[in-house]
Tab-separated table of C-alpha atoms and ligand atoms in Angstrom:
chain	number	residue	atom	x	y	z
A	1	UNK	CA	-33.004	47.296	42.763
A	2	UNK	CA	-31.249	44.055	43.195
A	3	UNK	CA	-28.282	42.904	40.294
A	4	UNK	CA	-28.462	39.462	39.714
A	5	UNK	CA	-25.012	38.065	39.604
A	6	UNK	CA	-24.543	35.532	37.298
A	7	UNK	CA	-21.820	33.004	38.431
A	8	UNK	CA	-19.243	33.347	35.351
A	9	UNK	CA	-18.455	29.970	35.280
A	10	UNK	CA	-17.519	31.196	31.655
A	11	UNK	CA	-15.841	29.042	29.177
A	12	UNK	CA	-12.679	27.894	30.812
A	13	UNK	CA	-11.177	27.832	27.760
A	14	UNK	CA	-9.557	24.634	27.232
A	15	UNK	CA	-6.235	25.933	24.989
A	16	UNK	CA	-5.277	22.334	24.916
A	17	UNK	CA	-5.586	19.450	22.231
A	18	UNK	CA	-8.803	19.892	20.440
A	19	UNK	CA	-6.937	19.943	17.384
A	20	UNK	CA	-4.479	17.460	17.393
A	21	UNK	CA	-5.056	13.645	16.601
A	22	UNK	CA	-2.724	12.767	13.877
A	23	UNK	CA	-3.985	10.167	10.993
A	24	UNK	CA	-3.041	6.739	12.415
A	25	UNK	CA	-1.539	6.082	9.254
A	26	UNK	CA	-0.527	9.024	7.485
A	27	UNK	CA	2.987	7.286	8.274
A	28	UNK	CA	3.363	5.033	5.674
A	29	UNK	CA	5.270	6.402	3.071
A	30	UNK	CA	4.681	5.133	-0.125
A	31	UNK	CA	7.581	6.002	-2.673
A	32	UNK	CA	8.613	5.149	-6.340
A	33	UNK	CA	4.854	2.681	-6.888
A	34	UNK	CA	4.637	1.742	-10.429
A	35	UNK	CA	2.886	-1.406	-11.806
A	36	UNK	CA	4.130	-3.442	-14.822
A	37	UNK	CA	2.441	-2.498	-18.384
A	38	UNK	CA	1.208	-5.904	-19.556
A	39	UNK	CA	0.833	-6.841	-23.377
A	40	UNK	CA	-3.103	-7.599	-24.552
A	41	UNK	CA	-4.128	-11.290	-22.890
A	42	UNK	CA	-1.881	-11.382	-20.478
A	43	UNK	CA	-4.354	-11.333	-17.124
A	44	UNK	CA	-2.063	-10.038	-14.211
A	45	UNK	CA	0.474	-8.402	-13.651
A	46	UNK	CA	2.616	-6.565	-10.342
A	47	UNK	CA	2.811	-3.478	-8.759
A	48	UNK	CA	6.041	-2.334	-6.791
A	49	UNK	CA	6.570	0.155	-4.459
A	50	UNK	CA	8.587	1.274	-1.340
A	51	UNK	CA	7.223	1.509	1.912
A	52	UNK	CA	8.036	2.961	4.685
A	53	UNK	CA	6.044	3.494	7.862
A	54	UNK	CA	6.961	5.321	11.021
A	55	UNK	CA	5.464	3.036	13.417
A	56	UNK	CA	5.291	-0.292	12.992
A	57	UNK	CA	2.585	-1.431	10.398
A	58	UNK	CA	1.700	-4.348	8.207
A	59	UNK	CA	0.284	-4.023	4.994
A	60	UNK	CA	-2.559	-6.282	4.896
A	61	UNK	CA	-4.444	-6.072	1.298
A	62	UNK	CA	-4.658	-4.323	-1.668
A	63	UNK	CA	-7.236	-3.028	-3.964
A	64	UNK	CA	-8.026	-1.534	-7.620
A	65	UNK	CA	-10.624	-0.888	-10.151
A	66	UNK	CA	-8.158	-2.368	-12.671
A	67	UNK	CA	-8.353	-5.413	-11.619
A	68	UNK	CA	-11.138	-8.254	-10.074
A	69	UNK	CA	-8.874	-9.555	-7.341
A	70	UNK	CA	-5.137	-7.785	-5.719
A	71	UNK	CA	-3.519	-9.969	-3.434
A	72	UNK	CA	-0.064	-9.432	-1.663
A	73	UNK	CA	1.880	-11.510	-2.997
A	74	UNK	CA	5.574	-12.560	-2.164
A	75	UNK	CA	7.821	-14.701	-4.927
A	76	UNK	CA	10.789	-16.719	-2.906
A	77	UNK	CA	13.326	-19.686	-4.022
A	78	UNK	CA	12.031	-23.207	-3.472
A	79	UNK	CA	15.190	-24.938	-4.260
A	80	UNK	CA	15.522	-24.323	-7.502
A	81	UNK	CA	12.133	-23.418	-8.104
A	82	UNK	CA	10.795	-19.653	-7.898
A	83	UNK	CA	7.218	-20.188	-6.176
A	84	UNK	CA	4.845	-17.205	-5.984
A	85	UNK	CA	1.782	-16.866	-3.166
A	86	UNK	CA	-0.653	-14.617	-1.603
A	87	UNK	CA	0.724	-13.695	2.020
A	88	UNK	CA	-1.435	-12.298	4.713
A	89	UNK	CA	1.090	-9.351	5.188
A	90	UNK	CA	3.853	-7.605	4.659
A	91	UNK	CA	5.460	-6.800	7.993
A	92	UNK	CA	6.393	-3.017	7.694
A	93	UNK	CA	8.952	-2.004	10.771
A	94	UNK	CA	9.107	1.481	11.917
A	95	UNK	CA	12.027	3.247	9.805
A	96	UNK	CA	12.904	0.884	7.796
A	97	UNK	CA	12.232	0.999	4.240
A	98	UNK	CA	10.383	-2.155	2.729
A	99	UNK	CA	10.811	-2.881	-0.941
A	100	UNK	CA	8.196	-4.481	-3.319
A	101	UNK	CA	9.993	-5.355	-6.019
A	102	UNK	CA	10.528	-8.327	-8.876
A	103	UNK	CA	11.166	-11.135	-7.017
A	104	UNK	CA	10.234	-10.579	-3.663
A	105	UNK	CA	7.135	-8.858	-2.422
A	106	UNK	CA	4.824	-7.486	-4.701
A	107	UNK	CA	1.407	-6.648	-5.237
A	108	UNK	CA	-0.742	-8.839	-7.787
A	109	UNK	CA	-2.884	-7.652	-9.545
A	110	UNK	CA	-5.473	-10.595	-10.939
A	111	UNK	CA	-8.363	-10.489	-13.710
A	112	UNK	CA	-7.195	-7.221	-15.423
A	113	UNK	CA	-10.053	-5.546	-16.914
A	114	UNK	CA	-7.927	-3.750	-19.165
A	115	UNK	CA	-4.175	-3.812	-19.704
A	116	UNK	CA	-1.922	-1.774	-18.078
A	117	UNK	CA	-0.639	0.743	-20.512
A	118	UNK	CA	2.793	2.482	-20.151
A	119	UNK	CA	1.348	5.501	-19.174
A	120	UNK	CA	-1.299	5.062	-17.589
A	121	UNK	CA	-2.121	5.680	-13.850
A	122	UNK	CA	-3.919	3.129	-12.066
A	123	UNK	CA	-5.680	3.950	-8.824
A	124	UNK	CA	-5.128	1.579	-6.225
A	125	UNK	CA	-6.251	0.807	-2.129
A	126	UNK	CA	-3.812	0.081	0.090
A	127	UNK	CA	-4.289	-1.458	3.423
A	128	UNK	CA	-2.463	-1.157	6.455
A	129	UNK	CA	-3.086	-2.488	10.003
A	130	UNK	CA	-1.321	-0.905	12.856
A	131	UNK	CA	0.001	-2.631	16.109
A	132	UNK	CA	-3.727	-2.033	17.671
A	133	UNK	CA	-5.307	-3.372	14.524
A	134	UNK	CA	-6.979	-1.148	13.419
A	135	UNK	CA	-6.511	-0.746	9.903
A	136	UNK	CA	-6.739	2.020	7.354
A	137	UNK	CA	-7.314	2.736	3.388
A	138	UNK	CA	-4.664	4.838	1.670
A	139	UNK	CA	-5.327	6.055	-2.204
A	140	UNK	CA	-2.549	5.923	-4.263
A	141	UNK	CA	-2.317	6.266	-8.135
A	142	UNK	CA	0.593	4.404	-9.680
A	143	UNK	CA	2.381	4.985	-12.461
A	144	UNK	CA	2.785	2.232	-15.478
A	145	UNK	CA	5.919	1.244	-16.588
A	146	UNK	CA	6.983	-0.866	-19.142
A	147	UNK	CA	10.319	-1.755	-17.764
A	148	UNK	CA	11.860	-2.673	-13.915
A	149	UNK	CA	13.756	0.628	-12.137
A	150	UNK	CA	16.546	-1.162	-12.664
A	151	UNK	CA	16.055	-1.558	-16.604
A	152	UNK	CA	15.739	-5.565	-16.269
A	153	UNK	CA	12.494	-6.335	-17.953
A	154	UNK	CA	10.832	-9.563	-16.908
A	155	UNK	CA	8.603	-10.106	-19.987
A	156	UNK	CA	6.016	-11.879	-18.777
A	157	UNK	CA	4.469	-10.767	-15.294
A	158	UNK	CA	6.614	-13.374	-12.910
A	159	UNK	CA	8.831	-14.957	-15.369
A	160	UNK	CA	11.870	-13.907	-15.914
A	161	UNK	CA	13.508	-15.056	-12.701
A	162	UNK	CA	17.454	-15.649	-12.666
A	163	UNK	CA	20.203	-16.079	-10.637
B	201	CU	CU1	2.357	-12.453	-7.692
């Protein structure tokens, strides 16, 4: 009687790194969103936020049911007058903390099917882009507010500018 030895060429069990491949994005922290309550007829309004990614990162768009178009948006000084626009991005450099607020980067929201009710909690799309461009989708709900963090309440979407 003859054994038959099978070669154990078992499973060299590869211990290693199966597991681990991290979300490209799951570092951009998004702190402290909220998005402006908005009275009835008024059609847009702006959503704020911090950001803060770990590797540099751009956010590139925006997205929400509540609204038929969400643009980034940034509001500077033209001279004397404020001027608002769409921007492709918003550059986001590793560590440091990027603020959308009133009067400087924001996120618009456009065509609101509804207002925004103090409240409320609006789900939204965010989307960033990475150095290697690839981009990614992150969900966020965000709080509405009626007034600014810092208790300053523009009335009107992007009036209230001063210096
Ligand atoms: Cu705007």
């Amino acid at each position: 009687m003859k054994k038959h030895f099978k070669t154990a060429l078992c499973a060299l069990t590869t211990i290693a790194s199966l597991a681990i491949s991290a979300p490209a994005f799951a570092q951009v922290a998004v702190k402290d969103a909220w998005i402006r309550a908005t009275v009835p007829q008024q059609k847009a309004t702006g959503a704020f936020m911090n950001l803060t990614a770990s590797k540099d990162t751009k956010l590139v768009g925006a997205s929400s049911p509540l609204a038929e178009t969400t643009e980034v948006h940034e509001m500077r000084m033209d001279g004397d007058v404020m001027r608002m626009g769409k921007v492709d991005s918003i550059a986001l450099p590793a560590g440091k903390t990027v603020e959308l607020k009133s009067g400087g980067y924001h996120v618009m929201l456009m065509g609101l099917k509804s207002p925004a009710k103090e409240g409320d909690s609006v789900p939204m799309t965010l989307t960033f882009e990475g150095a290697d461009k690839r981009r990614e989708n992150v969900e966020i709900k965000v709080p509405v507010r009626a007034l600014t963090s810092s208790g300053a309440a523009p009335a009107q979407g992007h009036g209230g500018h001063k210096h």
